[in-house]
C-alpha cells in the first residue's frame, strides 16, 4: 500500500481497519546472496539501496532484537554536514542530500525538519577555527554562515551571552541541518526494503560465523544456520563482538553515549544548538521536550545505560549555556552503544576475508550518516569496489598512517 492523503482519508472512513503491516515477518531461508548482520539504520538502509539501486533482493537483514531497539532509536535525531576534512565533508553532504529527498523516496513520513544547526563559539581562537570550517564547507558546496553575537542573540535570546567563563561571541550556522524522527527512519527503510523482497528477520541473534577455505559460508543464529554468498556486518557497538566470530580484530572500542529528554515545555528552541565550551547539544521535539546529550561515558561497555557522573556533566554544560535549564526536569534518559574508531571517523570497507564486509566505527556520526552509509555500503557489496565518496574510510588507514582525525574525538575519553 502506498501512503497518501487519499489512503489516509479512505482508511479513516473504514475505521482504519484496512492498513496492512508495514513489513512481513518471514522465516529465514536456508541461503541468501547477501546477509546483513544488524537491523539498525545502516543495515536497513543498506538493504534498501541494494534492492532499489542494484537489484539484489535475495538478501536478509538479521536483527537480534526488534527494529529500532539499537542506536537507531537511541540518539538525539540530529542531521548535519558541517564537517571540515576532505574524507568526511563530501560524505556527510551526500547524506544530507539523501535526507532531503528521503521521505518521497521511500514513501514514509520521517519528519525531516531542516531547522538549522548553530555551533556556538566562545573565544577568538574558536571563531577562527569555525571560520576555517565554514570556508571549507562552502568550497565544497555546503551551506555555511558565520553569525556574529548580535545575529545569534536574535535567534537565541535565552543564551547566557555574558557568562564570565564562556561568553557567546557568535556561531557557525548550517541552515540545512536539523532533526529527523529516528525510529521512523528505521520503519521507512524497513518498509521500503521489504516491499522489494528483502527478508527482515527479527529476534535472530548471530552466535557464530562459519568459514571454509578462507571464505564465509554463513552465520549461526538463534534461529538456525543461514548460508550466504556475502556477509555484511553493520552491528554498530557490537561490531567488535561479531567480527571476532570471524577472527577479525577491529580498531574500535565500545562506549556508552547517553541522551536525555526533559519535561514538555512551550516552544522556545527553534534550532539545534551546540555548546562550544563543552560537549552539549540540544533541540526541542514536537512534543515540547528538550532532546539533548553530551560526551561518551569514559569506560568501555556494551550496556545500553550510563552512569550518573555523565548525567551531571551534561547538565552542567547545559546550564552554563542556557541558565533557565536549571528549572527544567529531566524526564528520562537512555544509552546507545557507540562503536568508537581511533580517529573518530567511520569504516566502510572489505575485510581480508573476500566475502566479508564491514560497516563500523561511526562514533558520534552514525545517525546523520544513515542514508549515505547505506548507499555507499550497498555499492561496495554489489560491486566490490568502494563508492567514490567513501574511499577514505578504509579499514587499513590506521596501519597506513592515513587517519581522518576530524576533531580528535575517537575512542580516547581524554580527548573529549
Short mmCIF file of C-alpha atoms in Angstrom, two decimals:
data_model
loop_
_atom_site.label_atom_id
_atom_site.label_comp_id
_atom_site.label_asym_id
_atom_site.label_seq_id
_atom_site.Cartn_x
_atom_site.Cartn_y
_atom_site.Cartn_z
CA UNK A 1 0.00 0.00 0.00
CA UNK A 2 1.27 3.44 -0.94
CA UNK A 3 0.74 6.06 1.74
CA UNK A 4 -1.01 9.25 0.62
CA UNK A 5 -3.58 11.77 1.82
CA UNK A 6 -6.22 9.83 -0.10
CA UNK A 7 -5.29 6.49 1.52
CA UNK A 8 -5.46 8.11 4.97
CA UNK A 9 -8.90 9.55 4.18
CA UNK A 10 -10.31 6.30 2.80
CA UNK A 11 -8.96 4.23 5.69
CA UNK A 12 -10.45 6.73 8.12
CA UNK A 13 -13.87 6.07 6.56
CA UNK A 14 -13.32 2.33 7.12
CA UNK A 15 -12.32 2.73 10.75
CA UNK A 16 -8.62 2.32 9.92
CA UNK A 17 -9.13 -1.43 9.54
CA UNK A 18 -7.59 -1.77 6.09
CA UNK A 19 -3.97 -0.94 6.87
CA UNK A 20 -1.57 -3.74 6.01
CA UNK A 21 1.53 -4.45 8.14
CA UNK A 22 4.43 -2.19 7.12
CA UNK A 23 6.69 -5.23 6.63
CA UNK A 24 6.45 -9.01 6.73
CA UNK A 25 7.69 -11.38 9.43
CA UNK A 26 9.31 -14.07 7.26
CA UNK A 27 11.02 -17.26 8.32
CA UNK A 28 14.70 -17.33 7.33
CA UNK A 29 15.58 -19.15 4.12
CA UNK A 30 18.50 -21.63 4.08
CA UNK A 31 20.66 -19.40 1.84
CA UNK A 32 20.85 -15.81 0.62
CA UNK A 33 23.05 -13.91 -1.78
CA UNK A 34 23.72 -11.35 0.96
CA UNK A 35 23.15 -11.45 4.70
CA UNK A 36 23.37 -8.20 6.67
CA UNK A 37 24.04 -8.54 10.39
CA UNK A 38 22.32 -5.65 12.17
CA UNK A 39 18.80 -4.34 11.65
CA UNK A 40 19.52 -0.77 12.66
CA UNK A 41 19.50 2.27 10.41
CA UNK A 42 22.67 1.38 8.49
CA UNK A 43 21.74 -2.26 7.96
CA UNK A 44 18.22 -1.44 6.79
CA UNK A 45 19.42 1.42 4.57
CA UNK A 46 21.99 -0.91 3.00
CA UNK A 47 19.30 -3.50 2.28
CA UNK A 48 17.02 -0.84 0.80
CA UNK A 49 19.64 0.52 -1.58
CA UNK A 50 20.90 -2.95 -2.52
CA UNK A 51 17.37 -3.80 -3.63
CA UNK A 52 16.46 -0.43 -5.14
CA UNK A 53 19.70 0.64 -6.80
CA UNK A 54 21.45 -2.65 -7.52
CA UNK A 55 18.61 -5.14 -7.93
CA UNK A 56 19.84 -7.53 -5.23
CA UNK A 57 16.71 -8.79 -3.48
CA UNK A 58 17.74 -12.26 -2.31
CA UNK A 59 19.07 -10.86 0.93
CA UNK A 60 18.23 -10.92 4.61
CA UNK A 61 18.70 -8.45 7.46
CA UNK A 62 19.24 -10.16 10.81
CA UNK A 63 18.33 -8.26 13.98
CA UNK A 64 18.79 -9.79 17.44
CA UNK A 65 16.00 -7.66 18.95
CA UNK A 66 13.17 -5.67 17.42
CA UNK A 67 13.58 -2.99 14.75
CA UNK A 68 14.63 0.23 16.40
CA UNK A 69 15.99 -1.41 19.55
CA UNK A 70 19.58 -0.33 18.91
CA UNK A 71 21.24 3.01 18.25
CA UNK A 72 18.77 3.99 15.51
CA UNK A 73 16.20 4.52 18.28
CA UNK A 74 18.71 5.77 20.87
CA UNK A 75 20.10 9.05 19.56
CA UNK A 76 19.32 12.75 19.55
CA UNK A 77 17.99 12.78 15.94
CA UNK A 78 20.39 15.46 14.62
CA UNK A 79 21.41 15.64 10.95
CA UNK A 80 24.12 17.95 9.59
CA UNK A 81 27.01 18.08 7.14
CA UNK A 82 29.19 20.77 8.74
CA UNK A 83 32.43 18.78 8.55
CA UNK A 84 35.91 20.10 7.80
CA UNK A 85 38.14 17.38 6.34
CA UNK A 86 38.00 16.05 2.76
CA UNK A 87 37.07 12.50 3.76
CA UNK A 88 34.09 13.50 5.87
CA UNK A 89 32.86 16.67 4.17
CA UNK A 90 31.60 15.17 0.87
CA UNK A 91 30.30 12.04 2.57
CA UNK A 92 28.06 13.81 5.06
CA UNK A 93 26.91 16.25 2.37
CA UNK A 94 25.82 13.24 0.28
CA UNK A 95 23.92 12.05 3.33
CA UNK A 96 22.27 15.46 3.73
CA UNK A 97 21.13 15.45 0.10
CA UNK A 98 19.67 11.97 0.56
CA UNK A 99 17.88 13.12 3.73
CA UNK A 100 16.29 15.95 1.77
CA UNK A 101 14.56 13.55 -0.64
CA UNK A 102 14.21 10.56 1.66
CA UNK A 103 10.51 10.75 2.53
CA UNK A 104 9.48 10.97 -1.10
CA UNK A 105 11.96 8.23 -1.98
CA UNK A 106 10.63 5.56 0.38
CA UNK A 107 7.09 6.98 0.82
CA UNK A 108 7.19 7.32 4.59
CA UNK A 109 6.93 10.33 6.88
CA UNK A 110 10.28 10.52 8.69
CA UNK A 111 9.55 14.05 9.97
CA UNK A 112 12.63 15.62 8.37
CA UNK A 113 12.93 19.10 9.91
CA UNK A 114 15.68 21.32 8.46
CA UNK A 115 15.56 23.86 11.28
CA UNK A 116 19.25 24.76 11.16
CA UNK A 117 22.25 23.88 13.36
CA UNK A 118 24.21 26.51 15.28
CA UNK A 119 27.67 25.72 16.69
CA UNK A 120 28.46 28.40 19.27
CA UNK A 121 31.97 29.79 19.72
CA UNK A 122 33.30 31.49 22.85
CA UNK A 123 36.79 32.77 22.00
CA UNK A 124 38.75 34.37 19.18
CA UNK A 125 40.61 31.12 18.52
CA UNK A 126 37.37 29.17 18.30
CA UNK A 127 35.92 31.79 15.95
CA UNK A 128 38.93 31.36 13.67
CA UNK A 129 38.52 27.58 13.74
CA UNK A 130 34.86 27.86 12.77
CA UNK A 131 35.73 30.37 10.06
CA UNK A 132 38.10 27.82 8.58
CA UNK A 133 35.45 25.11 8.83
CA UNK A 134 32.81 27.31 7.23
CA UNK A 135 35.13 28.20 4.35
CA UNK A 136 35.94 24.53 3.79
CA UNK A 137 32.23 23.74 3.73
CA UNK A 138 31.44 26.47 1.20
CA UNK A 139 34.35 25.46 -1.03
CA UNK A 140 32.69 22.02 -1.22
CA UNK A 141 29.26 23.47 -1.96
CA UNK A 142 27.91 23.04 1.58
CA UNK A 143 25.85 25.85 3.09
CA UNK A 144 27.51 27.73 5.96
CA UNK A 145 27.10 31.14 7.60
CA UNK A 146 29.24 32.76 10.28
CA UNK A 147 26.95 34.64 12.69
CA UNK A 148 28.14 37.40 14.99
CA UNK A 149 26.95 37.90 18.56
CA UNK A 150 24.03 40.10 17.54
CA UNK A 151 22.73 37.63 14.95
CA UNK A 152 22.91 34.77 17.46
CA UNK A 153 21.09 36.86 20.08
CA UNK A 154 18.23 37.44 17.61
CA UNK A 155 17.84 33.70 17.13
CA UNK A 156 18.64 32.51 20.67
CA UNK A 157 17.94 35.29 23.20
CA UNK A 158 17.85 32.81 26.10
CA UNK A 159 21.59 32.00 25.97
CA UNK A 160 23.99 33.26 28.66
CA UNK A 161 25.82 35.73 26.41
CA UNK A 162 27.73 37.35 29.28
CA UNK A 163 28.93 34.21 31.01
CA UNK A 164 32.24 35.16 32.67
CA UNK A 165 33.99 31.98 31.50
CA UNK A 166 32.15 31.17 28.26
CA UNK A 167 30.75 34.36 26.68
CA UNK A 168 28.83 33.67 23.47
CA UNK A 169 30.67 35.50 20.68
CA UNK A 170 28.92 34.03 17.65
CA UNK A 171 28.17 30.78 15.86
CA UNK A 172 28.72 28.75 12.73
CA UNK A 173 25.27 28.19 11.23
CA UNK A 174 24.21 25.50 8.76
CA UNK A 175 20.61 26.30 7.73
CA UNK A 176 20.03 22.90 6.08
CA UNK A 177 20.86 20.93 9.21
CA UNK A 178 18.14 19.84 11.60
CA UNK A 179 16.45 16.76 13.00
CA UNK A 180 14.68 13.61 11.80
CA UNK A 181 12.39 11.23 13.67
CA UNK A 182 14.86 8.41 14.38
CA UNK A 183 12.59 5.37 14.66
CA UNK A 184 10.60 6.49 11.61
CA UNK A 185 13.84 6.23 9.63
CA UNK A 186 14.12 2.56 10.62
CA UNK A 187 10.45 1.92 9.81
CA UNK A 188 10.67 3.68 6.44
CA UNK A 189 13.77 1.82 5.30
CA UNK A 190 12.35 -1.47 6.59
CA UNK A 191 9.11 -0.95 4.70
CA UNK A 192 10.95 0.07 1.53
CA UNK A 193 13.30 -2.92 1.65
CA UNK A 194 10.53 -5.38 2.48
CA UNK A 195 8.38 -4.18 -0.41
CA UNK A 196 11.26 -5.09 -2.74
CA UNK A 197 11.52 -8.65 -1.44
CA UNK A 198 14.12 -8.28 1.33
CA UNK A 199 13.62 -10.59 4.34
CA UNK A 200 13.84 -8.68 7.62
CA UNK A 201 14.28 -11.28 10.35
CA UNK A 202 13.96 -10.03 13.92
CA UNK A 203 14.67 -11.84 17.20
CA UNK A 204 17.50 -13.57 15.36
CA UNK A 205 20.84 -13.26 17.14
CA UNK A 206 24.05 -14.18 15.33
CA UNK A 207 26.08 -16.54 17.52
CA UNK A 208 28.83 -17.56 15.11
CA UNK A 209 30.29 -17.07 11.64
CA UNK A 210 31.10 -20.20 9.67
CA UNK A 211 34.08 -20.08 7.29
CA UNK A 212 35.50 -22.61 4.86
CA UNK A 213 38.74 -22.30 2.85
CA UNK A 214 39.08 -18.65 3.82
CA UNK A 215 35.53 -17.77 2.76
CA UNK A 216 32.46 -17.02 4.87
CA UNK A 217 29.77 -19.60 4.15
CA UNK A 218 27.09 -18.39 6.54
CA UNK A 219 26.13 -17.50 10.09
CA UNK A 220 24.99 -19.49 13.07
CA UNK A 221 21.96 -17.83 14.64
CA UNK A 222 19.41 -18.39 17.38
CA UNK A 223 17.07 -19.46 14.56
CA UNK A 224 19.48 -21.90 12.92
CA UNK A 225 22.21 -21.74 10.31
CA UNK A 226 21.76 -19.30 7.42
CA UNK A 227 24.09 -19.61 4.43
CA UNK A 228 25.20 -16.68 2.30
CA UNK A 229 27.48 -15.73 -0.57
CA UNK A 230 28.37 -12.39 1.03
CA UNK A 231 28.22 -11.34 4.68
CA UNK A 232 27.92 -7.66 5.62
CA UNK A 233 28.43 -6.51 9.20
CA UNK A 234 26.50 -3.45 10.39
CA UNK A 235 26.32 -4.13 14.11
CA UNK A 236 27.32 -0.69 15.49
CA UNK A 237 28.53 -1.00 19.09
CA UNK A 238 28.59 -4.80 18.84
CA UNK A 239 30.79 -4.79 15.73
CA UNK A 240 33.83 -5.99 17.68
CA UNK A 241 31.89 -8.93 19.13
CA UNK A 242 30.51 -10.04 15.77
CA UNK A 243 33.79 -9.51 13.89
CA UNK A 244 35.61 -11.58 16.50
CA UNK A 245 33.47 -14.54 15.43
CA UNK A 246 35.34 -14.43 12.12
CA UNK A 247 38.74 -13.92 13.77
CA UNK A 248 38.79 -10.24 12.85
CA UNK A 249 40.10 -7.73 15.41
CA UNK A 250 38.87 -4.17 14.81
CA UNK A 251 40.43 -0.80 15.77
CA UNK A 252 37.25 0.03 17.68
CA UNK A 253 36.18 0.47 21.29
CA UNK A 254 32.59 0.38 22.52
CA UNK A 255 31.45 3.20 24.79
CA UNK A 256 28.08 4.32 26.10
CA UNK A 257 26.65 7.62 24.91
CA UNK A 258 23.71 8.87 26.93
CA UNK A 259 20.85 11.04 25.68
CA UNK A 260 18.08 12.77 27.58
CA UNK A 261 14.59 14.22 27.24
CA UNK A 262 13.14 16.88 29.51
CA UNK A 263 9.56 17.51 30.52
CA UNK A 264 7.39 19.15 27.88
CA UNK A 265 7.85 22.91 27.51
CA UNK A 266 6.35 25.60 25.34
CA UNK A 267 8.35 26.01 22.10
CA UNK A 268 11.39 28.21 22.57
CA UNK A 269 14.33 26.49 20.82
CA UNK A 270 13.75 26.68 17.08
CA UNK A 271 17.13 25.28 16.03
CA UNK A 272 19.69 22.67 17.02
CA UNK A 273 22.30 24.35 19.24
CA UNK A 274 25.71 23.06 20.34
CA UNK A 275 27.85 24.45 23.16
CA UNK A 276 31.36 25.36 22.06
CA UNK A 277 32.91 25.32 25.54
CA UNK A 278 31.80 21.78 26.32
CA UNK A 279 30.12 18.86 24.64
CA UNK A 280 26.40 19.65 24.83
CA UNK A 281 23.80 19.75 22.08
CA UNK A 282 20.06 20.39 22.30
CA UNK A 283 16.92 20.68 20.20
CA UNK A 284 13.22 20.70 21.03
CA UNK A 285 10.91 17.91 19.91
CA UNK A 286 7.40 18.30 18.53
CA UNK A 287 6.06 17.17 21.91
CA UNK A 288 7.88 20.03 23.65
CA UNK A 289 10.58 18.00 25.36
CA UNK A 290 14.19 19.13 25.07
CA UNK A 291 16.34 16.39 23.49
CA UNK A 292 20.00 16.70 24.46
CA UNK A 293 23.24 14.85 25.04
CA UNK A 294 26.96 15.24 25.62
CA UNK A 295 30.12 13.14 25.92
CA UNK A 296 30.53 9.39 25.97
CA UNK A 297 30.96 7.72 29.34
CA UNK A 298 34.67 7.27 29.96
CA UNK A 299 34.84 3.47 30.06
CA UNK A 300 34.25 0.54 27.73
CA UNK A 301 30.80 -1.01 27.90
CA UNK A 302 28.22 -2.95 25.88
CA UNK A 303 25.35 -1.89 28.19
CA UNK A 304 22.60 0.44 26.98
CA UNK A 305 22.80 2.53 30.12
CA UNK A 306 25.25 5.05 31.54
CA UNK A 307 26.32 6.47 34.87
CA UNK A 308 25.28 9.48 36.93
CA UNK A 309 28.62 11.28 36.57
CA UNK A 310 27.91 11.82 32.88
CA UNK A 311 24.39 12.98 33.66
CA UNK A 312 25.83 15.65 35.97
CA UNK A 313 28.44 16.65 33.38
CA UNK A 314 25.80 17.12 30.65
CA UNK A 315 23.52 19.07 33.00
CA UNK A 316 26.36 21.41 34.00
CA UNK A 317 27.20 22.17 30.37
CA UNK A 318 23.54 22.75 29.55
CA UNK A 319 23.00 25.19 32.42
CA UNK A 320 26.20 27.06 31.53
CA UNK A 321 24.78 27.61 28.03
CA UNK A 322 21.10 28.13 28.98
CA UNK A 323 20.73 29.13 32.67
CA UNK A 324 16.95 28.60 32.64
CA UNK A 325 17.53 24.85 32.20
CA UNK A 326 18.24 24.74 35.94
CA UNK A 327 14.45 24.84 36.46
CA UNK A 328 13.69 22.06 33.97
CA UNK A 329 13.16 18.43 35.00
CA UNK A 330 14.84 15.53 33.21
CA UNK A 331 12.07 13.16 32.14
CA UNK A 332 14.11 10.14 31.03
CA UNK A 333 17.50 9.07 29.71
CA UNK A 334 18.87 6.20 27.68
CA UNK A 335 22.18 4.93 26.38
CA UNK A 336 23.44 3.81 23.00
CA UNK A 337 26.49 1.59 22.49
CA UNK A 338 28.90 3.60 20.33
CA UNK A 339 31.47 1.96 18.07
CA UNK A 340 34.29 4.47 18.55
CA UNK A 341 37.11 4.28 16.00
CA UNK A 342 40.57 5.54 16.84
CA UNK A 343 40.26 8.71 14.75
CA UNK A 344 36.56 9.48 15.21
CA UNK A 345 35.72 8.60 11.59
CA UNK A 346 33.93 5.52 10.18
CA UNK A 347 34.99 2.39 8.32
CA UNK A 348 33.24 1.14 5.17
CA UNK A 349 35.44 -1.49 3.56
CA UNK A 350 36.05 -5.08 2.56
CA UNK A 351 37.99 -7.17 5.05
CA UNK A 352 40.85 -9.56 4.31
CA UNK A 353 38.17 -12.28 4.02
CA UNK A 354 36.98 -11.72 0.45
CA UNK A 355 33.23 -12.02 1.02
CA UNK A 356 33.12 -10.33 4.44
CA UNK A 357 32.29 -6.60 4.51
CA UNK A 358 32.45 -4.10 7.35
CA UNK A 359 30.45 -1.00 8.24
CA UNK A 360 31.50 0.31 11.67
CA UNK A 361 33.29 2.99 13.70
CA UNK A 362 30.60 5.67 13.48
CA UNK A 363 31.35 7.35 16.81
CA UNK A 364 29.03 10.36 17.16
CA UNK A 365 28.10 10.48 13.47
CA UNK A 366 26.10 7.31 12.94
CA UNK A 367 22.54 8.59 12.71
CA UNK A 368 23.20 11.58 10.47
CA UNK A 369 25.17 9.29 8.13
CA UNK A 370 22.41 6.69 7.74
CA UNK A 371 21.39 7.34 4.08
CA UNK A 372 24.92 7.81 2.72
CA UNK A 373 26.24 4.91 4.77
CA UNK A 374 23.58 2.59 3.39
CA UNK A 375 24.08 3.82 -0.18
CA UNK A 376 27.89 3.56 -0.13
CA UNK A 377 27.87 0.22 1.69
CA UNK A 378 25.40 -1.18 -0.83
CA UNK A 379 27.68 0.00 -3.65
CA UNK A 380 30.66 -1.73 -2.02
CA UNK A 381 28.77 -5.01 -1.54
CA UNK A 382 27.24 -5.05 -5.01
CA UNK A 383 30.31 -4.01 -7.00
CA UNK A 384 33.20 -5.00 -4.70
CA UNK A 385 34.68 -1.53 -5.04
CA UNK A 386 34.19 1.44 -2.71
CA UNK A 387 31.92 4.29 -3.68
CA UNK A 388 33.90 7.39 -4.63
CA UNK A 389 32.53 9.33 -1.65
CA UNK A 390 33.59 6.67 0.86
CA UNK A 391 37.08 5.84 -0.44
CA UNK A 392 38.76 7.46 2.56
CA UNK A 393 37.02 5.14 5.06
CA UNK A 394 39.42 2.22 4.59
CA UNK A 395 39.96 -0.31 7.34
CA UNK A 396 43.74 -0.24 6.93
CA UNK A 397 44.14 3.55 7.15
CA UNK A 398 45.48 3.31 10.70
CA UNK A 399 48.25 0.93 9.66
CA UNK A 400 48.99 3.04 6.56
CA UNK A 401 49.12 6.31 8.50
CA UNK A 402 46.09 7.96 6.88
CA UNK A 403 43.67 8.66 9.77
CA UNK A 404 40.81 11.13 9.27
CA UNK A 405 41.12 12.97 12.57
CA UNK A 406 38.17 15.38 12.34
CA UNK A 407 38.19 16.65 15.93
CA UNK A 408 40.28 14.19 17.89
CA UNK A 409 37.13 12.57 19.26
CA UNK A 410 37.90 8.93 18.74
CA UNK A 411 37.72 6.27 21.40
CA UNK A 412 40.02 8.04 23.88
CA UNK A 413 37.91 9.73 26.59
CA UNK A 414 40.69 12.20 27.44
CA UNK A 415 40.22 13.83 24.01
CA UNK A 416 36.59 14.72 24.59
#
